[in-house]
Backbone as numpy.savetxt, mean C-alpha at the origin, in Angstrom:
# Nx Ny Nz CAx CAy CAz Cx Cy Cz
8.22 14.18 -4.09 8.10 12.94 -3.33 8.70 11.79 -4.13
9.76 11.20 -3.63 10.40 10.09 -4.34 9.76 8.77 -3.95
9.46 7.95 -4.96 8.82 6.65 -4.75 9.73 5.57 -5.32
10.02 4.55 -4.50 10.80 3.40 -4.94 9.92 2.17 -4.82
9.95 1.32 -5.85 9.11 0.13 -5.87 9.95 -1.11 -5.58
9.49 -1.95 -4.65 10.19 -3.17 -4.31 9.38 -4.42 -4.64
8.38 -4.27 -5.51 7.58 -5.41 -5.94 6.30 -5.57 -5.15
5.35 -6.30 -5.78 4.05 -6.61 -5.20 3.33 -5.31 -4.81
3.15 -5.04 -3.52 2.52 -3.80 -3.07 3.46 -3.01 -2.17
4.75 -3.24 -2.31 5.74 -2.65 -1.42 6.40 -1.43 -2.06
6.19 -0.28 -1.45 6.74 0.98 -1.93 7.41 1.71 -0.78
8.52 2.38 -1.08 9.17 3.27 -0.13 9.00 4.70 -0.62
8.39 5.54 0.21 8.19 6.94 -0.14 9.05 7.82 0.75
9.78 8.72 0.12 10.56 9.72 0.85 9.71 10.98 0.90
9.20 11.26 2.09 8.31 12.41 2.27 9.04 13.46 3.09
9.70 14.35 2.41 10.41 15.43 3.08 11.50 14.93 4.00
12.14 13.82 3.62 13.22 13.26 4.42 12.79 12.13 5.34
11.49 11.94 5.52 10.99 10.81 6.31 10.73 9.64 5.36
11.28 8.48 5.69 11.14 7.31 4.83 9.96 6.47 5.32
8.98 6.30 4.43 7.75 5.59 4.78 7.61 4.38 3.87
7.60 3.19 4.46 7.53 1.94 3.72 6.13 1.35 3.82
5.54 1.03 2.69 4.20 0.46 2.64 4.27 -1.04 2.35
3.54 -1.82 3.12 3.31 -3.25 2.90 4.58 -4.02 2.51
5.56 -4.10 3.42 6.84 -4.71 3.08 6.76 -6.22 2.87
7.04 -6.65 1.65 7.04 -8.06 1.27 8.16 -8.24 0.25
9.34 -8.53 0.75 10.52 -8.68 -0.10 11.11 -10.08 0.03
11.30 -10.54 1.25 12.00 -11.81 1.52 11.40 -12.97 0.75
10.09 -13.08 0.70 9.44 -14.24 0.08 8.92 -13.96 -1.33
9.31 -12.83 -1.89 8.91 -12.49 -3.25 10.07 -12.80 -4.20
9.94 -13.86 -4.97 11.03 -14.26 -5.86 11.37 -13.19 -6.88
10.41 -12.36 -7.23 10.67 -11.31 -8.21 11.53 -10.20 -7.62
11.59 -10.13 -6.29 12.37 -9.09 -5.61 13.69 -9.63 -5.05
14.17 -10.72 -5.61 15.36 -11.38 -5.07 16.61 -10.51 -5.16
16.63 -9.54 -6.05 17.80 -8.67 -6.21 17.75 -7.44 -5.28
16.65 -7.27 -4.56 16.52 -6.12 -3.67 17.40 -6.33 -2.43
18.19 -5.33 -2.10 19.06 -5.38 -0.93 18.33 -4.78 0.26
17.80 -5.63 1.11 17.04 -5.13 2.27 17.91 -4.30 3.20
19.17 -4.65 3.29 20.06 -3.94 4.20 20.20 -2.47 3.84
19.99 -2.15 2.56 20.15 -0.78 2.10 18.90 0.06 2.32
17.83 -0.55 2.78 16.56 0.15 2.93 16.40 0.60 4.38
16.11 1.88 4.57 15.80 2.42 5.88 14.35 2.87 5.89
13.66 2.59 6.99 12.25 2.96 7.09 11.98 3.57 8.46
11.54 4.82 8.45 11.13 5.47 9.71 9.75 5.01 10.15
8.87 4.79 9.17 7.52 4.30 9.43 7.22 3.17 8.47
6.48 2.17 8.96 6.06 1.05 8.15 4.55 0.98 8.23
3.87 1.26 7.12 2.41 1.22 7.08 1.96 -0.13 6.53
1.16 -0.84 7.30 0.67 -2.17 6.94 -0.82 -2.07 6.68
-1.25 -2.53 5.50 -2.67 -2.40 5.16 -3.53 -3.50 5.77
-2.96 -4.71 5.88 -3.71 -5.81 6.48 -2.75 -6.93 6.84
-3.29 -8.02 7.40 -2.46 -9.00 8.09 -1.97 -10.16 7.23
-2.20 -10.13 5.94 -1.69 -11.21 5.11 -0.17 -11.10 4.96
0.48 -12.26 4.89 1.94 -12.28 4.88 2.54 -11.49 3.72
1.87 -11.48 2.58 2.43 -10.78 1.42 2.31 -9.26 1.54
1.92 -8.78 2.72 1.88 -7.34 2.97 2.59 -6.94 4.26
3.09 -7.93 4.99 3.72 -7.60 6.27 4.91 -8.50 6.60
5.33 -9.32 5.65 6.37 -10.31 5.94 7.65 -9.70 6.51
8.01 -8.50 6.05 9.26 -7.88 6.48 9.05 -6.69 7.42
7.85 -6.50 7.92 7.59 -5.36 8.79 8.40 -5.46 10.08
8.45 -6.63 10.68 9.22 -6.79 11.91 10.70 -6.53 11.66
11.21 -7.02 10.54 12.62 -6.82 10.20 12.96 -5.33 10.13
12.15 -4.57 9.42 12.46 -3.14 9.25 12.20 -2.35 10.53
11.20 -2.75 11.29 10.94 -2.06 12.56 12.14 -2.20 13.49
12.73 -3.39 13.52 13.87 -3.63 14.40 15.17 -3.08 13.82
15.34 -3.20 12.50 16.56 -2.73 11.86 16.71 -1.21 11.95
15.62 -0.51 11.69 15.66 0.95 11.60 15.04 1.64 12.81
14.62 0.85 13.80 13.84 1.40 14.91 12.62 2.14 14.37
12.02 1.55 13.34 10.88 2.16 12.69 9.59 1.93 13.45
8.59 2.74 13.15 7.28 2.67 13.79 6.30 1.99 12.86
5.62 0.97 13.35 4.60 0.28 12.56 3.26 0.97 12.76
2.61 1.29 11.64 1.27 1.88 11.64 0.33 0.82 11.05
-0.68 0.43 11.81 -1.55 -0.65 11.35 -2.82 -0.66 12.18
-3.74 -1.51 11.80 -4.96 -1.68 12.58 -4.60 -2.26 13.95
-5.46 -2.05 14.92 -5.18 -2.35 16.33 -4.62 -3.75 16.54
-5.28 -4.76 15.97 -4.88 -6.14 16.21 -3.48 -6.43 15.69
-3.13 -5.86 14.55 -1.79 -6.06 14.00 -0.74 -5.40 14.89
-1.04 -4.20 15.36 -0.10 -3.53 16.27 0.12 -4.34 17.54
-0.95 -4.88 18.10 -0.82 -5.68 19.31 0.01 -6.94 19.06
-0.14 -7.52 17.89 0.64 -8.71 17.52 2.13 -8.38 17.49
2.46 -7.21 16.94 3.87 -6.82 16.90 4.39 -6.42 18.28
3.54 -5.83 19.09 3.97 -5.50 20.47 4.34 -6.78 21.23
3.62 -7.84 21.00 3.94 -9.12 21.64 5.27 -9.67 21.17
5.75 -9.18 20.03 7.05 -9.58 19.51 8.16 -8.64 19.98
7.82 -7.71 20.87 8.81 -6.81 21.42 8.97 -5.50 20.70
8.07 -5.19 19.77 8.13 -3.92 19.04 7.22 -2.92 19.75
7.82 -1.90 20.34 7.06 -0.93 21.11 6.58 0.25 20.28
7.28 0.55 19.18 6.93 1.71 18.38 5.83 1.34 17.39
4.60 1.53 17.81 3.45 1.23 16.97 2.45 2.38 17.06
1.67 2.54 16.01 0.56 3.49 15.99 -0.71 2.70 15.71
-1.53 2.53 16.74 -2.78 1.79 16.58 -3.78 2.60 15.75
-4.41 1.94 14.79 -5.43 2.62 13.99 -6.63 1.70 13.81
-7.70 2.27 13.29 -8.85 1.50 12.87 -9.57 2.30 11.79
-10.53 1.66 11.16 -11.19 2.27 10.00 -11.82 3.60 10.38
-11.50 4.65 9.61 -12.03 5.98 9.86 -11.17 6.83 10.75
-10.17 6.21 11.39 -9.32 6.96 12.29 -8.20 7.70 11.57
-7.72 8.78 12.20 -6.62 9.58 11.66 -5.47 9.60 12.65
-4.26 9.73 12.10 -3.08 9.92 12.93 -2.24 11.03 12.33
-1.80 11.95 13.16 -0.88 13.00 12.74 0.54 12.52 13.02
1.31 12.34 11.97 2.66 11.80 12.06 3.65 12.83 11.53
4.94 12.65 11.76 5.91 13.67 11.35 5.88 14.00 9.86
5.47 13.08 9.03 5.46 13.32 7.58 4.11 13.81 7.07
3.07 13.79 7.90 1.75 14.23 7.46 0.65 13.51 8.21
-0.54 13.57 7.65 -1.71 12.96 8.26 -2.09 11.69 7.52
-2.41 10.64 8.29 -2.80 9.36 7.72 -4.20 9.02 8.21
-5.09 8.68 7.28 -6.42 8.21 7.64 -6.59 6.78 7.12
-7.08 5.90 7.97 -7.33 4.53 7.55 -8.75 4.42 7.01
-8.85 3.84 5.81 -10.15 3.75 5.14 -10.47 2.30 4.81
-11.70 2.07 4.44 -12.21 0.72 4.19 -11.51 0.04 3.02
-11.26 -1.26 3.17 -10.89 -2.12 2.05 -11.78 -3.35 2.09
-12.20 -3.82 0.93 -13.05 -5.02 0.85 -12.16 -6.21 0.53
-11.77 -6.93 1.58 -10.81 -8.02 1.43 -10.95 -8.93 2.65
-9.95 -9.75 2.93 -9.91 -10.56 4.14 -8.60 -10.26 4.87
-8.42 -10.83 6.07 -7.22 -10.51 6.84 -7.05 -11.52 7.96
-5.90 -12.18 7.98 -5.57 -13.10 9.08 -4.06 -13.09 9.23
-3.59 -13.09 10.47 -2.16 -13.04 10.75 -1.47 -14.34 10.35
-0.17 -14.29 10.12 0.55 -15.49 9.65 0.41 -16.70 10.55
0.17 -16.50 11.86 0.00 -17.64 12.76 -1.44 -18.08 12.88
-2.31 -17.51 12.05 -3.71 -17.92 12.01 -4.63 -17.16 12.94
-4.09 -16.24 13.73 -4.93 -15.46 14.64 -5.60 -14.30 13.91
-6.62 -13.76 14.57 -7.42 -12.68 13.98 -6.56 -11.45 13.71
-6.65 -10.95 12.50 -5.83 -9.81 12.11 -6.57 -8.50 11.97
-7.80 -8.43 12.49 -8.57 -7.20 12.34 -9.06 -7.03 10.92
-9.65 -5.88 10.65 -10.16 -5.60 9.31 -9.04 -5.15 8.38
-9.15 -5.48 7.09 -8.21 -4.89 6.12 -8.54 -3.42 5.93
-7.58 -2.67 5.45 -7.80 -1.24 5.23 -6.90 -0.69 4.15
-7.11 0.56 3.86 -6.23 1.34 3.01 -5.91 2.63 3.75
-5.13 3.48 3.11 -4.73 4.73 3.75 -4.87 5.90 2.78
-5.36 7.02 3.29 -5.25 8.30 2.59 -4.22 9.11 3.34
-3.20 9.56 2.61 -2.08 10.26 3.22 -2.01 11.68 2.68
-1.92 12.65 3.58 -1.68 14.05 3.23 -0.29 14.41 3.72
0.59 14.74 2.78 1.98 15.03 3.12 2.47 16.19 2.27
2.76 17.31 2.91 3.18 18.49 2.16 2.08 18.91 1.20
2.44 19.04 -0.08 1.44 19.45 -1.08 0.86 18.27 -1.84
1.07 17.07 -1.34 0.56 15.87 -2.02 -0.44 15.13 -1.13
-1.49 14.63 -1.77 -2.46 13.77 -1.11 -2.67 12.55 -1.98
-2.57 11.36 -1.37 -2.71 10.15 -2.18 -3.42 9.07 -1.39
-3.85 8.06 -2.13 -4.60 6.93 -1.59 -3.81 5.66 -1.84
-3.53 4.91 -0.78 -2.93 3.59 -0.89 -4.02 2.60 -0.53
-4.52 1.87 -1.53 -5.75 1.11 -1.35 -5.57 -0.19 -0.59
-4.32 -0.70 -0.50 -4.15 -2.04 0.04 -4.78 -3.05 -0.90
-5.13 -4.20 -0.38 -5.85 -5.20 -1.17 -7.34 -4.94 -1.04
-8.00 -4.77 -2.17 -9.43 -4.48 -2.09 -10.12 -4.80 -3.41
-11.40 -5.10 -3.29 -12.27 -5.10 -4.44 -12.89 -3.72 -4.58
-13.62 -3.54 -5.65 -14.29 -2.27 -5.88 -15.42 -2.11 -4.86
-15.46 -0.95 -4.22 -16.48 -0.71 -3.20 -16.93 0.75 -3.25
-18.22 0.96 -3.04 -18.78 2.31 -3.08 -18.17 3.22 -2.01
-17.57 2.65 -0.98 -16.92 3.47 0.04 -15.83 4.35 -0.55
-15.29 3.96 -1.69 -14.26 4.77 -2.34 -14.78 6.16 -2.70
-16.08 6.27 -2.94 -16.64 7.57 -3.31 -16.54 8.58 -2.17
-16.50 8.07 -0.94 -16.35 8.97 0.21 -15.01 9.70 0.14
-13.98 9.01 -0.36 -12.65 9.62 -0.45 -12.69 10.86 -1.34
-13.39 10.77 -2.47 -13.49 11.92 -3.38 -14.26 13.07 -2.76
-15.17 12.76 -1.84 -15.94 13.81 -1.18 -15.10 14.55 -0.14
-14.06 13.89 0.37 -13.28 14.47 1.47 -11.90 14.96 1.05
-11.38 14.45 -0.06 -10.00 14.75 -0.45 -9.90 15.05 -1.94
-8.85 15.77 -2.28 -8.47 15.93 -3.68 -7.16 15.17 -3.87
-7.24 14.02 -4.54 -6.08 13.15 -4.66 -5.19 13.55 -5.84
-3.90 13.45 -5.61 -2.94 13.63 -6.70 -2.68 12.32 -7.44
-2.75 11.20 -6.75 -2.55 9.89 -7.36 -3.04 8.82 -6.40
-3.12 7.58 -6.91 -3.60 6.47 -6.08 -2.82 5.21 -6.42
-2.44 4.48 -5.38 -1.86 3.16 -5.53 -3.01 2.16 -5.50
-3.25 1.47 -6.62 -4.40 0.57 -6.72 -3.96 -0.83 -7.16
-4.52 -1.88 -6.55 -4.23 -3.24 -7.02 -4.90 -3.50 -8.36
-4.19 -4.21 -9.24 -4.72 -4.41 -10.60 -4.59 -5.85 -11.07
-4.15 -6.76 -10.20 -3.85 -8.11 -10.64 -5.04 -9.03 -10.84
-6.21 -8.63 -10.33 -7.38 -9.50 -10.43 -7.26 -10.72 -9.53
-8.25 -11.59 -9.61 -8.35 -12.83 -8.84 -8.43 -12.60 -7.34
-7.43 -11.96 -6.76 -7.40 -11.73 -5.32 -7.80 -10.30 -4.95
-7.85 -9.43 -5.93 -8.20 -8.01 -5.74 -8.92 -7.53 -6.99
-9.07 -6.23 -7.12 -9.55 -5.63 -8.36 -8.63 -6.00 -9.52
-9.19 -5.99 -10.73 -8.37 -6.02 -11.93 -8.27 -4.60 -12.48
-7.64 -4.43 -13.62 -7.43 -3.08 -14.15 -8.75 -2.40 -14.48
-9.75 -3.17 -14.90 -11.02 -2.55 -15.29 -11.76 -2.00 -14.07
-11.76 -2.75 -12.98 -12.34 -2.21 -11.75 -11.46 -1.10 -11.18
-10.16 -1.19 -11.40 -9.27 -0.15 -10.87 -9.51 1.19 -11.54
-9.80 1.20 -12.84 -10.07 2.50 -13.48 -11.41 3.05 -13.00
-12.35 2.17 -12.69 -13.60 2.64 -12.08 -13.30 3.22 -10.70
-12.46 2.52 -9.94 -12.07 3.04 -8.62 -11.41 4.40 -8.75
-10.57 4.57 -9.76 -9.91 5.86 -9.97 -10.94 6.95 -10.26
-11.98 6.60 -11.00 -13.06 7.56 -11.22 -13.74 7.91 -9.90
-14.01 6.91 -9.10 -14.75 7.13 -7.86 -13.95 7.94 -6.85
-12.64 7.76 -6.81 -11.83 8.56 -5.88 -11.34 9.85 -6.54
-11.68 10.00 -7.82 -11.41 11.22 -8.58 -9.91 11.51 -8.71
-9.21 10.55 -9.32 -7.82 10.79 -9.67 -7.54 10.28 -11.08
-6.61 10.91 -11.74 -6.24 10.50 -13.10 -5.01 9.62 -13.14
-4.24 9.58 -12.04 -2.98 8.83 -12.04 -3.09 7.61 -11.13
-2.85 6.43 -11.72 -2.87 5.16 -10.99 -1.46 4.60 -10.98
-0.95 4.26 -9.79 0.27 3.47 -9.69 -0.18 2.05 -9.41
0.09 1.15 -10.35 -0.38 -0.22 -10.22 0.40 -1.00 -9.19
-0.30 -1.91 -8.51 0.36 -2.79 -7.54 -0.40 -4.11 -7.47
0.21 -5.07 -6.76 -0.38 -6.40 -6.57 -0.65 -7.07 -7.91
0.41 -7.16 -8.72 0.31 -7.83 -10.01 1.63 -8.54 -10.32
1.53 -9.62 -11.08 2.67 -10.38 -11.63 3.45 -11.20 -10.61
3.17 -11.08 -9.32 3.97 -11.80 -8.33 3.83 -13.31 -8.48
2.63 -13.78 -8.77 2.35 -15.20 -8.97 1.52 -15.36 -10.25
1.48 -16.56 -10.80 0.73 -16.77 -12.05 -0.72 -16.32 -11.99
-1.36 -16.47 -10.82 -2.79 -16.13 -10.78 -3.07 -14.63 -10.75
-2.01 -13.80 -10.65 -2.22 -12.35 -10.75 -1.32 -11.72 -11.83
-0.85 -12.54 -12.75 -0.09 -11.99 -13.87 -1.04 -11.21 -14.78
-0.55 -10.11 -15.33 -1.38 -9.27 -16.20 -0.72 -9.08 -17.55
-1.52 -8.71 -18.51 -1.03 -8.27 -19.82 -0.78 -6.77 -19.71
0.47 -6.37 -19.69 0.80 -4.96 -19.46 0.24 -4.06 -20.55
0.29 -4.51 -21.78 -0.22 -3.70 -22.89 -1.73 -3.51 -22.76
-2.42 -4.59 -22.44 -3.88 -4.50 -22.25 -4.22 -3.56 -21.10
-3.47 -3.65 -20.02 -3.74 -2.80 -18.86 -3.51 -1.33 -19.19
-2.42 -1.05 -19.89 -2.12 0.34 -20.25 -3.21 0.89 -21.18
-3.68 0.05 -22.10 -4.71 0.50 -23.04 -6.04 0.72 -22.32
-6.36 -0.15 -21.38 -7.60 0.02 -20.62 -7.58 1.34 -19.86
-6.44 1.66 -19.27 -6.32 2.93 -18.56 -6.41 4.10 -19.51
-5.74 3.99 -20.66 -5.75 5.09 -21.64 -7.17 5.37 -22.11
-7.92 4.30 -22.41 -9.28 4.48 -22.90 -10.18 5.10 -21.84
-9.83 4.90 -20.58 -10.62 5.49 -19.48 -10.13 6.89 -19.12
-9.13 7.38 -19.84 -8.60 8.71 -19.56 -7.71 8.77 -18.34
-7.09 7.62 -18.00 -6.22 7.55 -16.83 -4.77 7.31 -17.26
-3.85 7.74 -16.41 -2.44 7.42 -16.59 -2.10 6.28 -15.66
-1.70 5.14 -16.24 -1.31 3.99 -15.44 0.21 3.90 -15.41
0.77 3.87 -14.20 2.21 3.74 -14.02 2.50 2.33 -13.52
3.27 1.56 -14.31 3.68 0.22 -13.91 5.18 0.27 -13.67
5.57 0.32 -12.42 6.98 0.48 -12.09 7.71 -0.86 -12.14
9.00 -0.79 -12.47 9.87 -1.95 -12.39 10.41 -2.06 -10.97
10.68 -3.28 -10.54 11.23 -3.47 -9.20 12.60 -2.81 -9.09
12.73 -1.97 -8.08 13.95 -1.19 -7.91 13.90 0.19 -8.53
12.88 0.46 -9.33 12.76 1.76 -10.01 12.36 2.85 -9.03
12.87 4.04 -9.28 12.52 5.24 -8.51 11.86 6.25 -9.45
10.81 6.89 -8.97 10.18 7.98 -9.71 9.85 9.09 -8.73
9.58 10.29 -9.25 9.15 11.41 -8.42 7.72 11.76 -8.76
6.91 11.92 -7.73 5.49 12.25 -7.92 5.17 13.56 -7.21
């Protein structure tokens, strides 16, 4: 499974030839100014919640690539009003069988409002089963006991967890979250985009090491295989 990082919480995963883009936020991210949006193709766009820094480019990619937006009901309806017909409505606890695998929407402890100020539904995360890999994309969240349910239902290979603090978990809560969902590999997200979520990379790596976790901090534009 090839993973490309475009900054903040935006990742493109190639799952057996299907391109799945998570939380697209490139246009307004100054750290991602070198990313060429035109070169990115997305068959599916998974949106964790309605804040602009997680959905700013979802409409662009849905229209550019004729991609399908997967999101909570209210977000899907918002995009349908913009003329996007390819949507998959979800809500917390629901599952969808998609060409690349199965997606379950799970709880996130955060807030959510659409860019125009209208109600954006509940925030969420996703557990994805694709081929021989199962992973958790947490979205924006604080530490919550609901994460323990994931370990009871799935065996995770890795987890995308926010680590920037202030607006989400920090690295210390993230390693606890990794324990609760029972994974050793953390791909960090939601860090360094703005001053209030800048992290000390060395401190974060050491915190993960001491907790027996592998923390992966990708560079913008970097590709890795998981």
